[in-house]
Amino acid sequence: MRIDGRCVIDGQRRAAASGETFDTVSPIDGRVLGAVARGGAADVDSAVAGARTAFDDGRWAHQPPAVRKRVLQSFAEKILAARDELALLETLDMGKPIRYALSVDVPSTARCIAWYAEAVDKVYDEIAPTGRHALALITREPVGVVGAIVPWNYPMIMAAWKLGPALAAGNSVVLKPSEKSPLTALRLAELALDAGLPPGVFNVVPGFGHEAGEALALHMDVDALGFTGSTRTGRRMLEYSGRSNLKRIYNELGGKSAFVVFPDFADLPRAAATAAGSMFFNQGESCNAPSRVLVHESIADDFVAAVAAQAPQYAPADPLDAATEMGALVDTAQMATVLGYIQAGMDEGARCVTGGRQALAETGGCYVEPTVFDCVGNDMTIAREEIFGPVLSVIRFRDEAEAVLLANTSAYGLQASVWTDSLNRAHRVARALRAGTVHVNQYDEDDITVPFGGVKQSGNGRDKSLHAFDKYTELKTTWLRIESA
Ligand code: NAD
């Protein structure tokens, strides 16, 4: 397999202007996969200039929606045709099991692009209900140059959630992938060019956050910035905007999602299996992982035993083995962070029921056992801070009011779930939980058709669904006077 780490700017592969590169390292075994361009301010300038020219001359923005649709459909088809290569790159670069790179990451990426392609010639503008003397048109226009900065946990999917609506609406995009997983974004840009997307419309500048990322977010000619990443960096995005051109910032940030199990839910084993499956999926590196599991005290012992019994099937193993459920954490730094949180949990008095240690150290890779803590206090570090690793915390509650209070006592508000066989309780609690998405008696349902995003410090944007067009379009009002005869 060919690994080309150069930027994609104006339809061409280019080394960084500085000539500098950095190594991208596989967390599977510590091997260097290849050299990647260390993009900086000069490269971001070139990419934004290319994107601006492409936008202003209308080579994409002025194409009829049906034409943009066909190109993006072809892009989606090329993603599917490159399924094996993209999945392998993703797994090698960030350590997720190949079975899920193949069955989730690649198809979801293609579906997202195809869905926005299909949508774009079905979205109508509006005419306002004015008097007979005038006509007021409310039209959507692309914002212009969109910057996208994405994390490493779902590198392709996170990029597609920005690219789909931004490109379909006619914008030009400059994407900065995470320095920890830059390879698939670069390949996606090549596939888009092969599909007929004009040069300059989709550019990728790999590099570090404080270099390429900062330059993009501070750029005076970027009109909107879609960011997915940590709350810490999201805060900076708002500062960058304030310090530059007040570009629109859409933040999709961290989470500490509550999974609330009431004693009136009969199928406790299913709730426990879902909690474990959702928490340990993607090695726990999911923004919406149910990392705070709130369980009524009367069923907590049984529930903890049932969750712990799930752990062996998530024992970390070689991500390239098709049977593996849980792979490697993204790098040694993330592994150290996760192990540090586990130590904090023990130091603060939580009970480690299973896991808690590094695994497979002899491989040179970054593996941590699936870990379950019981008797966690909602004010403990492991309940307050996002760990982003395979660590599930069980917090016990006495009644519904306390459950809601604990669930909402968090800086985050990305997702939540409630498990109950009472219809009234399901609606009551779902309404009371402060989160962008609430699940009832399940946690896995997800689809491109529904918005995804959070409240509080989980961010303000919404990826997916037709609502995502709001981020990458401006509403324009055009008044026309109609003279009386
Ligand atoms: P991160 O904030 O460290 O990095 C995200 C991106 O921002 C990377 O591309 C990085 O290079 C860039 N960046 C870092 N510092 C920067 C700076 N000073 N200026 C400009 N850019 C900078 O986050 P991460 O560790 O890559 O990702 C994990 C986080 O992403 C978690 O908090 C997770 O919850 C969140 N996430 C949220 C969603 C969502 O939809 N809400 C989805 C996936 C991940």
mmCIF file of C-alpha atoms and ligand atoms in Angstrom, residues 148-154 158 161-162 176-180 207-217 227-234 236-237 240 251-255 285-288 330 334 386 388 412 414 452-454 458-459 463, ligand 1:
data_model
loop_
_atom_site.group_PDB
_atom_site.id
_atom_site.type_symbol
_atom_site.label_atom_id
_atom_site.label_comp_id
_atom_site.label_asym_id
_atom_site.label_seq_id
_atom_site.Cartn_x
_atom_site.Cartn_y
_atom_site.Cartn_z
ATOM 1 C CA ALA A 148 -12.701 21.914 9.088
ATOM 2 C CA ILE A 149 -10.573 20.677 11.980
ATOM 3 C CA VAL A 150 -11.245 17.115 13.101
ATOM 4 C CA PRO A 151 -10.039 14.616 15.725
ATOM 5 C CA TRP A 152 -8.501 11.170 15.435
ATOM 6 C CA ASN A 153 -11.172 8.879 16.875
ATOM 7 C CA TYR A 154 -13.273 8.554 13.704
ATOM 8 C CA MET A 158 -15.752 13.220 11.335
ATOM 9 C CA TRP A 161 -19.801 15.083 8.611
ATOM 10 C CA LYS A 162 -18.198 18.429 7.653
ATOM 11 C CA LYS A 176 -6.970 19.821 8.836
ATOM 12 C CA PRO A 177 -6.995 16.216 10.058
ATOM 13 C CA SER A 178 -5.534 15.233 13.404
ATOM 14 C CA GLU A 179 -1.769 14.803 13.459
ATOM 15 C CA LYS A 180 -2.471 11.407 15.054
ATOM 16 C CA GLY A 207 -0.059 19.105 10.618
ATOM 17 C CA PHE A 208 -0.177 19.937 14.290
ATOM 18 C CA GLY A 209 -2.949 21.774 16.065
ATOM 19 C CA HIS A 210 -0.851 24.678 17.287
ATOM 20 C CA GLU A 211 0.602 25.140 13.786
ATOM 21 C CA ALA A 212 -1.701 24.256 10.860
ATOM 22 C CA GLY A 213 -4.816 24.174 13.065
ATOM 23 C CA GLU A 214 -4.174 27.554 14.620
ATOM 24 C CA ALA A 215 -3.319 29.120 11.248
ATOM 25 C CA LEU A 216 -6.577 27.845 9.763
ATOM 26 C CA ALA A 217 -8.724 28.980 12.684
ATOM 27 C CA PHE A 227 -14.515 21.931 14.657
ATOM 28 C CA THR A 228 -14.737 18.536 16.301
ATOM 29 C CA GLY A 229 -12.405 17.834 19.193
ATOM 30 C CA SER A 230 -11.886 18.453 22.862
ATOM 31 C CA THR A 231 -13.654 21.134 24.860
ATOM 32 C CA ARG A 232 -10.233 22.606 25.663
ATOM 33 C CA THR A 233 -9.464 23.188 21.985
ATOM 34 C CA GLY A 234 -13.057 24.270 21.271
ATOM 35 C CA ARG A 236 -9.536 28.214 21.674
ATOM 36 C CA MET A 237 -11.597 28.151 18.490
ATOM 37 C CA TYR A 240 -9.303 32.510 17.388
ATOM 38 C CA ASN A 251 -17.984 23.292 18.073
ATOM 39 C CA GLU A 252 -18.633 19.553 18.475
ATOM 40 C CA LEU A 253 -16.842 18.759 21.718
ATOM 41 C CA GLY A 254 -16.425 16.218 24.464
ATOM 42 C CA GLY A 255 -18.918 14.272 26.514
ATOM 43 C CA GLU A 285 -12.573 6.714 22.260
ATOM 44 C CA SER A 286 -16.060 7.943 21.377
ATOM 45 C CA CYS A 287 -17.371 11.365 22.340
ATOM 46 C CA ASN A 288 -20.783 9.857 23.106
ATOM 47 C CA VAL A 330 -4.382 5.992 19.438
ATOM 48 C CA GLN A 334 -3.443 8.724 25.168
ATOM 49 C CA GLU A 386 -13.657 12.855 29.798
ATOM 50 C CA PHE A 388 -11.530 8.850 26.223
ATOM 51 C CA TYR A 412 -21.054 18.143 29.350
ATOM 52 C CA LEU A 414 -23.763 15.319 24.541
ATOM 53 C CA PHE A 452 -25.745 14.968 16.332
ATOM 54 C CA GLY A 453 -24.309 17.433 18.817
ATOM 55 C CA GLY A 454 -24.455 18.595 22.365
ATOM 56 C CA SER A 458 -20.269 19.581 24.598
ATOM 57 C CA GLY A 459 -20.607 22.303 21.997
ATOM 58 C CA ASP A 463 -23.590 17.613 12.488
HETATM 59 P P1 NAD B 1 -8.148 17.825 20.215
HETATM 60 O O1 NAD B 1 -8.975 18.977 20.635
HETATM 61 O O2 NAD B 1 -6.857 17.611 20.885
HETATM 62 O O3 NAD B 1 -7.808 17.923 18.655
HETATM 63 C C1 NAD B 1 -8.808 18.014 17.686
HETATM 64 C C2 NAD B 1 -8.241 18.708 16.464
HETATM 65 O O4 NAD B 1 -7.879 20.033 16.831
HETATM 66 C C3 NAD B 1 -6.988 18.060 15.895
HETATM 67 O O5 NAD B 1 -6.987 18.150 14.498
HETATM 68 C C4 NAD B 1 -5.884 18.925 16.482
HETATM 69 O O6 NAD B 1 -4.700 18.943 15.711
HETATM 70 C C5 NAD B 1 -6.544 20.281 16.493
HETATM 71 N N1 NAD B 1 -5.959 21.187 17.489
HETATM 72 C C6 NAD B 1 -5.425 20.860 18.695
HETATM 73 N N2 NAD B 1 -4.971 21.978 19.308
HETATM 74 C C7 NAD B 1 -5.236 23.012 18.475
HETATM 75 C C8 NAD B 1 -4.987 24.412 18.547
HETATM 76 N N3 NAD B 1 -4.355 24.962 19.599
HETATM 77 N N4 NAD B 1 -5.401 25.186 17.524
HETATM 78 C C9 NAD B 1 -6.027 24.647 16.454
HETATM 79 N N5 NAD B 1 -6.245 23.325 16.320
HETATM 80 C C10 NAD B 1 -5.876 22.518 17.322
HETATM 81 O O7 NAD B 1 -9.094 16.554 20.322
HETATM 82 P P2 NAD B 1 -8.707 15.049 20.003
HETATM 83 O O8 NAD B 1 -7.927 14.505 21.147
HETATM 84 O O9 NAD B 1 -8.147 14.945 18.632
HETATM 85 O O10 NAD B 1 -10.165 14.366 19.931
HETATM 86 C C11 NAD B 1 -10.839 13.894 21.017
HETATM 87 C C12 NAD B 1 -11.931 14.849 21.417
HETATM 88 O O11 NAD B 1 -12.866 15.009 20.342
HETATM 89 C C13 NAD B 1 -12.745 14.330 22.572
HETATM 90 O O12 NAD B 1 -12.953 15.361 23.508
HETATM 91 C C14 NAD B 1 -14.061 13.914 21.938
HETATM 92 O O13 NAD B 1 -15.144 13.902 22.812
HETATM 93 C C15 NAD B 1 -14.192 14.918 20.859
HETATM 94 N N6 NAD B 1 -15.140 14.465 19.830
HETATM 95 C C16 NAD B 1 -16.372 15.062 19.762
HETATM 96 C C17 NAD B 1 -17.309 14.653 18.819
HETATM 97 C C18 NAD B 1 -18.659 15.305 18.705
HETATM 98 O O14 NAD B 1 -19.308 15.149 17.676
HETATM 99 N N7 NAD B 1 -19.111 16.057 19.702
HETATM 100 C C19 NAD B 1 -16.988 13.606 17.948
HETATM 101 C C20 NAD B 1 -15.727 13.014 18.045
HETATM 102 C C21 NAD B 1 -14.811 13.462 18.992
#
